[in-house]
Coordinates of C-alpha atoms in Angstrom, one line a residue:
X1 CA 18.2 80.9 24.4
X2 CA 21.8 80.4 25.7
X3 CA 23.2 80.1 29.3
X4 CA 26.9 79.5 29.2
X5 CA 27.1 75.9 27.4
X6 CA 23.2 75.0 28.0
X7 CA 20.4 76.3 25.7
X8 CA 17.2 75.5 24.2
X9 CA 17.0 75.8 20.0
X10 CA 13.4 75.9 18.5
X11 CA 12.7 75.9 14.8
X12 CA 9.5 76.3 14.3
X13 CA 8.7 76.1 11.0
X14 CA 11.0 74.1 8.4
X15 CA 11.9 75.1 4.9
X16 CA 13.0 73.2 2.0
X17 CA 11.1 70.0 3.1
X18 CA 7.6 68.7 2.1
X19 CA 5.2 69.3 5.0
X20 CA 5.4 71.0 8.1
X21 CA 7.2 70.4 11.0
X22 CA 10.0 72.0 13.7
X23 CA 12.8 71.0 15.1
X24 CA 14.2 71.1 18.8
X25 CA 17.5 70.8 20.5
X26 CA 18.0 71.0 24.2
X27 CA 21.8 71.2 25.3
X28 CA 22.4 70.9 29.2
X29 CA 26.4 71.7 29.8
X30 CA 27.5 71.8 26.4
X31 CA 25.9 68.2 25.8
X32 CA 22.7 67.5 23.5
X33 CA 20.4 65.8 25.5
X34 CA 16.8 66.1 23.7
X35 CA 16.8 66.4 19.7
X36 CA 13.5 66.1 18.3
X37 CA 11.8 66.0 14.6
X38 CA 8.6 67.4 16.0
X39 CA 6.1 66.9 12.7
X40 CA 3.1 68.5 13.9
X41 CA 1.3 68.7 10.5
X42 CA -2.6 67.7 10.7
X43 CA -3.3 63.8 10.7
X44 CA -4.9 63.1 7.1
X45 CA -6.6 60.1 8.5
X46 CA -6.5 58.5 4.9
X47 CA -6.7 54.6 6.2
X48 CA -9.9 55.8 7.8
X49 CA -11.0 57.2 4.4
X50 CA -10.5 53.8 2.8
X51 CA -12.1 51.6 5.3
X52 CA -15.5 51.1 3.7
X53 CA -13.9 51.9 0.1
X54 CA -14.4 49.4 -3.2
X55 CA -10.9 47.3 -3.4
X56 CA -10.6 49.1 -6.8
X57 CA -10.4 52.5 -5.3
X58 CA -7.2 52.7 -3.2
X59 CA -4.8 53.5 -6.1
X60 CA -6.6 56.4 -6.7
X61 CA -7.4 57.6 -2.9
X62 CA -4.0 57.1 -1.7
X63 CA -2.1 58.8 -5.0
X64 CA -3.3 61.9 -3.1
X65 CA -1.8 61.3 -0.1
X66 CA 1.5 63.0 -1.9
X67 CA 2.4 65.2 -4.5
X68 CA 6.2 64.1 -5.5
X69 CA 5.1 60.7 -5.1
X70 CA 1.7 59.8 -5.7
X71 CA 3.1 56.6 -8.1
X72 CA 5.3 54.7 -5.1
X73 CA 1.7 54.8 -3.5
X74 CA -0.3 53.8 -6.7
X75 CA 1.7 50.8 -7.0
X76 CA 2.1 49.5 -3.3
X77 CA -1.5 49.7 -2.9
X78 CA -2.2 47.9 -6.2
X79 CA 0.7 44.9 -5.1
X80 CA -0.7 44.7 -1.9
X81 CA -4.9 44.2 -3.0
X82 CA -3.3 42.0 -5.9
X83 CA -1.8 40.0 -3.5
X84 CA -4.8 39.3 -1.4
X85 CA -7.2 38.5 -4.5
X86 CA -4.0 36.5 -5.5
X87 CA -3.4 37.6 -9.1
X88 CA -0.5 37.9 -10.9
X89 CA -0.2 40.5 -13.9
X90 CA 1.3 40.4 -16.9
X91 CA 5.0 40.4 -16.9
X92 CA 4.8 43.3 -19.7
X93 CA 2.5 45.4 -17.6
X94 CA 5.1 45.0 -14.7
X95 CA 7.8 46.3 -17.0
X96 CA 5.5 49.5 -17.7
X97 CA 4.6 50.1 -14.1
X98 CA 8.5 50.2 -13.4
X99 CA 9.1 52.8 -16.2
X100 CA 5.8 54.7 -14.8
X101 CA 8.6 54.3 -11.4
X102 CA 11.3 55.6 -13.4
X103 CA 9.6 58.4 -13.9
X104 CA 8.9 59.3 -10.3
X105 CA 12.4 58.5 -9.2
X106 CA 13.6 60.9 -11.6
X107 CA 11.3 64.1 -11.0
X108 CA 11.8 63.7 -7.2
X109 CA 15.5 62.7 -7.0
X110 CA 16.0 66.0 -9.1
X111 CA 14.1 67.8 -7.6
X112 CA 15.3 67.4 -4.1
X113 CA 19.1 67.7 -5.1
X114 CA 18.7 70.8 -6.9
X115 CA 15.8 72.8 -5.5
X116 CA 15.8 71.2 -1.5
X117 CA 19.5 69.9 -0.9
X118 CA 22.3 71.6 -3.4
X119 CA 21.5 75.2 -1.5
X120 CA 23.0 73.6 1.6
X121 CA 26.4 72.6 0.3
X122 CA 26.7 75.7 -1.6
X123 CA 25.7 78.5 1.2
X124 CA 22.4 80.1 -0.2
X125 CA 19.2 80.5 1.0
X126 CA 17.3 78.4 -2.0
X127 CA 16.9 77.5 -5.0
X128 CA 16.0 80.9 -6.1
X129 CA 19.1 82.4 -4.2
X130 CA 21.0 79.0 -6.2
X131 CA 19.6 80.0 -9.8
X132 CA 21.0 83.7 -10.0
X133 CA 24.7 82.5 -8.5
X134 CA 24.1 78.7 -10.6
X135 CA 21.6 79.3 -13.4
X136 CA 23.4 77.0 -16.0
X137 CA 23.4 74.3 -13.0
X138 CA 19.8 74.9 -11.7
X139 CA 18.7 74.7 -15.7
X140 CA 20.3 71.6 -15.6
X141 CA 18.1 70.1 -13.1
X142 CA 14.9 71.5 -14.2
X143 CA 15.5 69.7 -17.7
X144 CA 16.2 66.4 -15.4
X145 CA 12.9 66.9 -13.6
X146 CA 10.8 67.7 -16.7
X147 CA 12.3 64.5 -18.7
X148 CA 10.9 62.6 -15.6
X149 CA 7.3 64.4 -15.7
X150 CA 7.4 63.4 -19.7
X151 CA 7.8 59.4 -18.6
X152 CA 4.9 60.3 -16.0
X153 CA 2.7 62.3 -18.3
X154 CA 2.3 59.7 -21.3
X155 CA 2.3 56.4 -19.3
X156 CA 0.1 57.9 -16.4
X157 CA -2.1 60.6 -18.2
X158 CA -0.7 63.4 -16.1
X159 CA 2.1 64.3 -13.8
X160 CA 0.8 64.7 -10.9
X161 CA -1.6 62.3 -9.3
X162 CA -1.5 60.0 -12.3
X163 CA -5.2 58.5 -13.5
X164 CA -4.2 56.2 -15.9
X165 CA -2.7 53.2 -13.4
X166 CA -5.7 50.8 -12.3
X167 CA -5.8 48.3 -10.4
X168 CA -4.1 45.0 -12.5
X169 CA -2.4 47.3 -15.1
X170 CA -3.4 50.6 -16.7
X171 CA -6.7 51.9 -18.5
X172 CA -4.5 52.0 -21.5
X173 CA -1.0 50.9 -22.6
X174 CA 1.0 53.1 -25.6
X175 CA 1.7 52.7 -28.7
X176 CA 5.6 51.5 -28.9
X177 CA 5.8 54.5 -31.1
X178 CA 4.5 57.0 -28.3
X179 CA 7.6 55.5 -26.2
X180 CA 9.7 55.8 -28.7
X181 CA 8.9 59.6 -28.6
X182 CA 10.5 59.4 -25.2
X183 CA 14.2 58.1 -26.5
X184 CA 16.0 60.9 -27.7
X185 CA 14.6 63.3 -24.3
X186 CA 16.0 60.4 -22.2
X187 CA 19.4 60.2 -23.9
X188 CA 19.8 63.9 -23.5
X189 CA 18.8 63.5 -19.9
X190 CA 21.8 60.7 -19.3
X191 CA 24.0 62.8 -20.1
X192 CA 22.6 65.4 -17.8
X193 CA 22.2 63.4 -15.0
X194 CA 25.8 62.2 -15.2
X195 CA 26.7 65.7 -15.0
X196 CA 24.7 66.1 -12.3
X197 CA 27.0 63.2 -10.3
X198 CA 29.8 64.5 -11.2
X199 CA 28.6 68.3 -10.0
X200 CA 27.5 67.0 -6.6
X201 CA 30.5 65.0 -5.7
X202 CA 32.7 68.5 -5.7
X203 CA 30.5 69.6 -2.3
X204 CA 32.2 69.0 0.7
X205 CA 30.5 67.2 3.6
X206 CA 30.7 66.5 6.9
X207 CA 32.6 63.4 8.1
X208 CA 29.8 61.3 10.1
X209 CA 28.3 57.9 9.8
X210 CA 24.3 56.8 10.9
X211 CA 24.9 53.3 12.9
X212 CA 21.0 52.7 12.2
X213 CA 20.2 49.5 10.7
X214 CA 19.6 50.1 6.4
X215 CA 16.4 48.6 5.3
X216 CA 15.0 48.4 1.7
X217 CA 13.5 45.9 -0.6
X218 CA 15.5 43.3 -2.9
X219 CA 14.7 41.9 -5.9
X220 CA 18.1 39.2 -7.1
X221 CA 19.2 40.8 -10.8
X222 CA 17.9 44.2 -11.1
X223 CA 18.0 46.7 -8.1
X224 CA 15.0 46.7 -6.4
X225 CA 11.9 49.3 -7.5
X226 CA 8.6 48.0 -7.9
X227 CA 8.8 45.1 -5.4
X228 CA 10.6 42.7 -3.7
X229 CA 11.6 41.1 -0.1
X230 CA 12.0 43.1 2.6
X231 CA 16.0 43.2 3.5
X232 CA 18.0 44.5 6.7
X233 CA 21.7 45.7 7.0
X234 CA 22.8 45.7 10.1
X235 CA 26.1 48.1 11.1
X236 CA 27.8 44.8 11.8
X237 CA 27.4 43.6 8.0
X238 CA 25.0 41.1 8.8
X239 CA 22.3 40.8 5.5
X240 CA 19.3 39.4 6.6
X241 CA 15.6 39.3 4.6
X242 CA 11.5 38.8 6.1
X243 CA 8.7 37.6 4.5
X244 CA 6.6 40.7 3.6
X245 CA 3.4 39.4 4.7
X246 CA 5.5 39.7 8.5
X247 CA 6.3 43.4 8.0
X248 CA 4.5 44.3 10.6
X249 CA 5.4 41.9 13.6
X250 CA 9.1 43.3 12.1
X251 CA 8.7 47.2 12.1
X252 CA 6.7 48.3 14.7
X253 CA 4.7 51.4 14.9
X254 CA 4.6 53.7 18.4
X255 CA 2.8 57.5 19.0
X256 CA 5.2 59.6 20.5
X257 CA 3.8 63.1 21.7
X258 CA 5.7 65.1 19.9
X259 CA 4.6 63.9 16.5
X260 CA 1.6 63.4 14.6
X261 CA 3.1 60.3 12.5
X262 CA 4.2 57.6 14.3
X263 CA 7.4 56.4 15.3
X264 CA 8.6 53.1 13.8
X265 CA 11.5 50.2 14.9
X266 CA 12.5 47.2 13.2
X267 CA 13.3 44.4 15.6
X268 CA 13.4 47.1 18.0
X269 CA 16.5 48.8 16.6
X270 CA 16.5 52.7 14.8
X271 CA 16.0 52.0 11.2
X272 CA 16.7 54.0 8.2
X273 CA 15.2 53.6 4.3
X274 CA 15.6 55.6 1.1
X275 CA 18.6 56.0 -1.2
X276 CA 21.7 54.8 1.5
X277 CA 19.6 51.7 2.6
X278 CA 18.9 50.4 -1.1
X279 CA 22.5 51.7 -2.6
X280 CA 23.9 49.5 0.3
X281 CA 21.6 46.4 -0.4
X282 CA 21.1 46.8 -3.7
X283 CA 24.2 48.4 -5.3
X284 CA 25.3 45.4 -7.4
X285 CA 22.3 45.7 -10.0
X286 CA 23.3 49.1 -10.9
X287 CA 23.9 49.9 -14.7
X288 CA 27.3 50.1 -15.6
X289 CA 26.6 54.2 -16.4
X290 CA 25.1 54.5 -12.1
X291 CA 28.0 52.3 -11.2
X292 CA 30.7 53.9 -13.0
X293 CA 29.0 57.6 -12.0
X294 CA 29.2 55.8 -8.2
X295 CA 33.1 55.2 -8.6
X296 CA 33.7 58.7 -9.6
X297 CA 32.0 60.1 -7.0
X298 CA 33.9 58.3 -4.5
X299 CA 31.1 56.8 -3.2
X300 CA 33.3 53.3 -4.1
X301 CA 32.3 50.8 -5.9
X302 CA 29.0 48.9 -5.6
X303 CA 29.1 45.9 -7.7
X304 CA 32.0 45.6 -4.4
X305 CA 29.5 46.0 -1.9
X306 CA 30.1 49.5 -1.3
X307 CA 28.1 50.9 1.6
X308 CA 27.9 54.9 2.7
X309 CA 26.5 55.7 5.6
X310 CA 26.9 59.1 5.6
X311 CA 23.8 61.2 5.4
X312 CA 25.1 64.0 4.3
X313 CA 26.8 62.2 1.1
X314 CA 23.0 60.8 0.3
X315 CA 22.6 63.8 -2.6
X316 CA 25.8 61.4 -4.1
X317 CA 23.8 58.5 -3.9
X318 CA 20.7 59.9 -5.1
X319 CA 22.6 61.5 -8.4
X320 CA 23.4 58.2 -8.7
X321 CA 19.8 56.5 -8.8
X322 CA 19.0 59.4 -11.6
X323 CA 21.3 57.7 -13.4
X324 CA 20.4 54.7 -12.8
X325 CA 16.7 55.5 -13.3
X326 CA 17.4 57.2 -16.5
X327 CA 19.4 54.1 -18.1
X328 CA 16.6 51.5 -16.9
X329 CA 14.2 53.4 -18.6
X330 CA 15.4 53.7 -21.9
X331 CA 16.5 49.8 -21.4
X332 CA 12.7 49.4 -21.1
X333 CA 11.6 51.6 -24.3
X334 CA 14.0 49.8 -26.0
X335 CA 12.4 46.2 -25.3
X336 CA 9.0 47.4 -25.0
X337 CA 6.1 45.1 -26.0
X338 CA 3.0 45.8 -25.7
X339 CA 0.6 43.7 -23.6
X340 CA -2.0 41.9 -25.3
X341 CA -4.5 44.0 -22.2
X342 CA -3.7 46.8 -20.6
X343 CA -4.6 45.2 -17.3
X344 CA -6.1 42.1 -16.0
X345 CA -9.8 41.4 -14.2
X346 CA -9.2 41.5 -10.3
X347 CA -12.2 40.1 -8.8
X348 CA -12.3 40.7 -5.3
X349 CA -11.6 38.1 -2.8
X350 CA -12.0 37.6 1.1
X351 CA -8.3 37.9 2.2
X352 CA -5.3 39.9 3.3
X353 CA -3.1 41.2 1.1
X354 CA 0.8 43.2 1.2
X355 CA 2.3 45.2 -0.9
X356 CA 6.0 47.5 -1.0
X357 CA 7.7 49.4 -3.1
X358 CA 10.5 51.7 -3.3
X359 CA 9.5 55.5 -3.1
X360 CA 11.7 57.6 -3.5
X361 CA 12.5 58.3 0.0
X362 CA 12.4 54.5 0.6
X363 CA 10.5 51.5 1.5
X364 CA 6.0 52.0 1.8
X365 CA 4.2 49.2 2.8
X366 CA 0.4 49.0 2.5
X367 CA -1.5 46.2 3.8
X368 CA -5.5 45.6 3.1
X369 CA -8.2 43.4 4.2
X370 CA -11.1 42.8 1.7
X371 CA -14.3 41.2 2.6
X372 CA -16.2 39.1 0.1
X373 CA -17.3 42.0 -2.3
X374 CA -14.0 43.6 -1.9
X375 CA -15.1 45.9 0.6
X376 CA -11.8 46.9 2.3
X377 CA -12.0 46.5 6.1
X378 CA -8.7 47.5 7.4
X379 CA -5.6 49.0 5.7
X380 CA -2.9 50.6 6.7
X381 CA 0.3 52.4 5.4
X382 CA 3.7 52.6 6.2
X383 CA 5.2 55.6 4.6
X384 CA 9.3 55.8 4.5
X385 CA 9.3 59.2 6.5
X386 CA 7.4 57.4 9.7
X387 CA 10.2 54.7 9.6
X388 CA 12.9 57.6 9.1
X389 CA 12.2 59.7 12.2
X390 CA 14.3 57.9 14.9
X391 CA 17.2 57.6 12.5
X392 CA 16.7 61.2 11.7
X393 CA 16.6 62.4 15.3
X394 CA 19.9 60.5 16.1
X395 CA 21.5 62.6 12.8
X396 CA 20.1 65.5 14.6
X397 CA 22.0 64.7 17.8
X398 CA 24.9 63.2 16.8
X399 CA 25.2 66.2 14.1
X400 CA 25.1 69.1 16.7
X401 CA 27.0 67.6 19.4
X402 CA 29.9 67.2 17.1
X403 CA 29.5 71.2 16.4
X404 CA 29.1 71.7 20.2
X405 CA 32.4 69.5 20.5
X406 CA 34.6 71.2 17.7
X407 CA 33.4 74.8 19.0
X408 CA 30.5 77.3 20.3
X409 CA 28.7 77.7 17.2
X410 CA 25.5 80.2 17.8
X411 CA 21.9 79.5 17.9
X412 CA 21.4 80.7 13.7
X413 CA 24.8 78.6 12.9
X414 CA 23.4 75.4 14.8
X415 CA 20.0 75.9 13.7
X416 CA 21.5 75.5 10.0
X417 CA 23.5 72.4 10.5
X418 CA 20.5 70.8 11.9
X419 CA 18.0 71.9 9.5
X420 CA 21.0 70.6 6.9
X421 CA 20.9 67.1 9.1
X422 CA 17.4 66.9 8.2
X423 CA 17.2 67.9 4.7
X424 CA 19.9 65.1 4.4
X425 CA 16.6 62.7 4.4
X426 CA 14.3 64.5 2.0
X427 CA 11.1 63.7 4.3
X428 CA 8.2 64.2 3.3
X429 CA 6.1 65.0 6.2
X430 CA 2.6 65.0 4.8
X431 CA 3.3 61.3 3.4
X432 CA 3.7 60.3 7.2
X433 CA 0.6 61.9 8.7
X434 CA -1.8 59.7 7.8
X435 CA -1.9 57.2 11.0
X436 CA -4.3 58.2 13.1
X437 CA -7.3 55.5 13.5
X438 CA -11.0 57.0 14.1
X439 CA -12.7 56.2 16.6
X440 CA -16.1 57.9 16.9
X441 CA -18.2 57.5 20.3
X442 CA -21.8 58.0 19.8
X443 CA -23.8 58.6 22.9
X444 CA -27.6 58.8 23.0
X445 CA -29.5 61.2 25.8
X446 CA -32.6 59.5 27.4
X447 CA -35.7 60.4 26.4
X448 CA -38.5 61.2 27.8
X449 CA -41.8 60.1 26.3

C-alpha cells in the first residue's frame, strides 16, 4: 500500500529460508520507521521436552530440532552435559566429532549458496529457475553438498539426524580404511569448492556495512568449530572473550510480540553470529587453500585481520569456510587414529554444565542441569537465528532506506531487496522456535460428597 512516500510492505510468507516467517516494513515520509523479522512459526517447546529426560538423551532429542544442522546441536548438547559430569574425551574422538562437523559445514554452506542465496545475485526466481540458465554451476554445488552428506553418512550412520554420535564419543568409530574411502571424493570436492569462491566473488553486491557487534567462539591455532571461548568484536576493534559458563548473564534473551523466538543482546548491544563473526575473529587459522581463496575474492587477507561486514558479501565468506571445511577434513583422514573406545562412560553427576559450538549459521549454546541420576532439570538453548534477529532487522532497515534514498523503488522491487537482506543470514527459523517455557495450571473443582 503506497501514499506518496509513506507505505506499509507485508510479506507474508518467506521463500528460500528454513521455516516460516514474514517480513514488514512501515515507511512514514519516505523514511523506514518499523522493519520487522516477524517469525511466527509454532513454538517446538523442545527444552520442555527434555526436562524430565535421561542426561544421555539430549543428543538425540535435540538433533531433531533441525534438519541442515542436527550435528551443531548433537555436539553442543554433548559438550555442555560433558561439562557438568566433568569428563573429558578422548582427544581422537574430539578430532572425529570435528570431521562429523566438517561434514555439516559443507552440506549446508552449499546448500545455502547455491540453492537459497546464488538466485539473488543472479536475478532468478530459484534454484530451479538457476539450474536451466546455470546447470553446469548448480551441478557443481550439488556434488559439494553430496561430498558433505558422504563425511555425515559414514561417521554418523545417516545424513540426516545422525544416530551414531552418543554421548562421550560415538557407538562406533571406522576403520582408517572406511575414511580413507572418503580421500579421493574430498580432493575432487577442493577443487570444486575453490571454484565455487572464485564463481561467487564475480556477483555484485551492495555497498553496506552491519555496525552490530561479531560474536563467535575461538579456539588459539585452528579456527574455531567444535568449541571454544565465547569472543566479541566490537565495530571499534575492541577483541574481548567470556567465560562460557557466563553466557547467559552476557546474551540476554527478551519476547518481543512479534516473534515466536526470542530476541537476544549481548551486553545490551545488537549482536550478529555465523560466517562474518567467526571469518573476523577467527580468520587467521584458515588453511592456506581458504586463505588464499579469501584473497582472491577480495574479501582481503585474513591471516591480516581482515574483517567484512558486509552482509551481502557473507556467500564470499561462506565459499570460503567450504574450503576451509573441505581441507580440515582431509587433514583429519590423513592423521586419523583410531581411538582405543569409541566413547567414554559418562556417569551422571549433580551439576550444571555448558556447551557451544559453531553451527553453521553461528554460535548455539546449550546449558543443562542434572540431578543426581542424571535426570535433567533445566536446559535451555540458544540457537544462532534467536541471536541474529536484531542484527537482521537493522539490515532490513538500513537496506531499504538506502533504496528509498537512491530512488522510488515499488512495493515488488523493495519487497526483493529485503527478502535478499534476509537471505543474507541464512536463518533458520525452526532452529529458533523452541523457547517457550510450559507452564501448566491445574485447577481442581470442589466436590461435593
Amino acid at each position: 500500500m503506497t501514499h506518496r512516500g509513506s507505505r506499509t510492505l507485508h510479506v507474508g510468507s518467506l521463500t528460500r529460508v528454513e521455516g516460516e516467517g514474514a517480513l514488514h516494513l512501515e515507511v512514514q515520509d519516505n523514511t523506514v520507521t518499523r522493519a520487522q523479522l516477524q517469525i511466527y512459526e509454532p513454538p517446538r517447546f523442545f527444552e520442555a521436552f527434555l526436562r524430565g529426560r535421561a542426561h544421555t538423551e539430549p543428543p538425540d532429542i535435540t538433533a531433531r530440532v533441525c534438519g541442515i544442522c542436527p550435528v551443531a546441536y548433537q555436539m553442543s548438547a554433548c559438550a555442555a552435559i560433558e561439562d557438568a559430569c566433568g569428563v573429558t574425551v578422548d582427544p581422537r574422538v574430539v578430532a572425529l566429532r570435528r570431521l562429523l562437523y566438517c561434514g555439516e559445514w559443507i552440506e549446508s554452506q552449499t546448500l545455502h549458496i547455491y540453492l537459497l542465496h546464488a538466485p539473488d545475485f543472479l536475478g532468478c526466481d530459484g534454484a530451479i529457475e538457476l539450474a536451466r540458465t546455470a546447470r553446469g554451476h548448480v551441478e557443481r554445488g550439488l556434488r559439494l553438498k553430496q561430498a558433505g552428506n558422504a563425511i555425515l553418512d559414514l561417521l554418523g550412520g545417516r545424513a540426516i539426524h545422525p544416530v551414531n554420535v552418543r554421548l562421550g564419543g560415538f557407538h562406533r568409530a571406522p576403520a582408517p580404511a572406511e575414511l580413507q574411502t572418503l580421500h579421493a571424493r574430498l580432493t575432487h570436492a577442493l577443487e570444486d569448492a575453490r571454484l565455487t569462491a572464485a564463481w561467487v566473488s564475480g556477483f555484485e553486491f551492495p555497498d553496506t556495512e552491519t555496525d552490530a557487534d561479531l560474536l563467535a567462539l575461538a579456539t588459539p591455532g585452528t579456527y574455531a568449530i567444535e568449541g571454544g571461548t565465547p569472543a566479541a568484536l566490537r565495530l571499534d576493534g575492541n577483541l574481548s572473550t567470556f567465560p562460557l559458563h557466563t553466557f547467559l548473564d552476557r546474551v540476554r534473551e527478551e519476547h518481543l510480540p512479534h516473534s515466536t523466538a526470542l530476541y537476544s543482546t549481548l551486553d545490551g548491544r545488537r549482536h550478529l553470529t555465523g560466517s562474518l563473526a567467526r571469518f573476523a575473529i577467527s580468520g587467521r587459522w584458515l588453511t592456506r587453500p581458504a586463505r588464499d581463496a579469501a584473497v582472491a575474492a577480495g574479501l582481503g587477507d585474513p591471516w591480516e585481520g581482515a574483517v567484512c561486514r558486509n552482509p551481502f558479501r557473507s556467500i564470499l565468506v561462506r565459499a570460503v569456510e567450504v574450503v576451509y571445511a573441505v581441507t580440515e577434513a582431509l587433514r583429519l583422514i590423513e592423521t586419523y587414529e583410531p581411538p582405543s573406545r569409541p566413547y567414554v562412560e559418562v556417569p551422571p553427576v549433580v551439576g550444571t554444565g555448558h556447551g557451544a559450538t559453531e553451527a553453521p549459521r553461528g554460535l548455539l549454546y546449550h546449558r543443562y542441569a542434572l540431578d543426581a541420576d542424571g535426570t535433567v532439570t533445566d536446559a535451555r538453548l540458544v540457537p544462532p537465528t534467536a541471536q541474529n534477529q536484531g542484527a537482521i532487522e537493522d539490515d532490513l532497515r538500513r537496506t531499504a532506506q538506502a533504496a528509498l534514498d537512491a530512488g522510488e523503488p515499488d512495493d515488488a522491487e523493495l519487497a526483493a531487496l529485503c527478502e535478499r537482506a534476509i537471505r543474507n543470514h541464512d536463518p533458520c527459523i525452526s532452529c529458533s522456535t523452541h523457547f517457550l517455557d510450559l507452564t501448566v495450571e491445574r485447577t481442581r473443582s470442589a466436590r461435593t460428597v
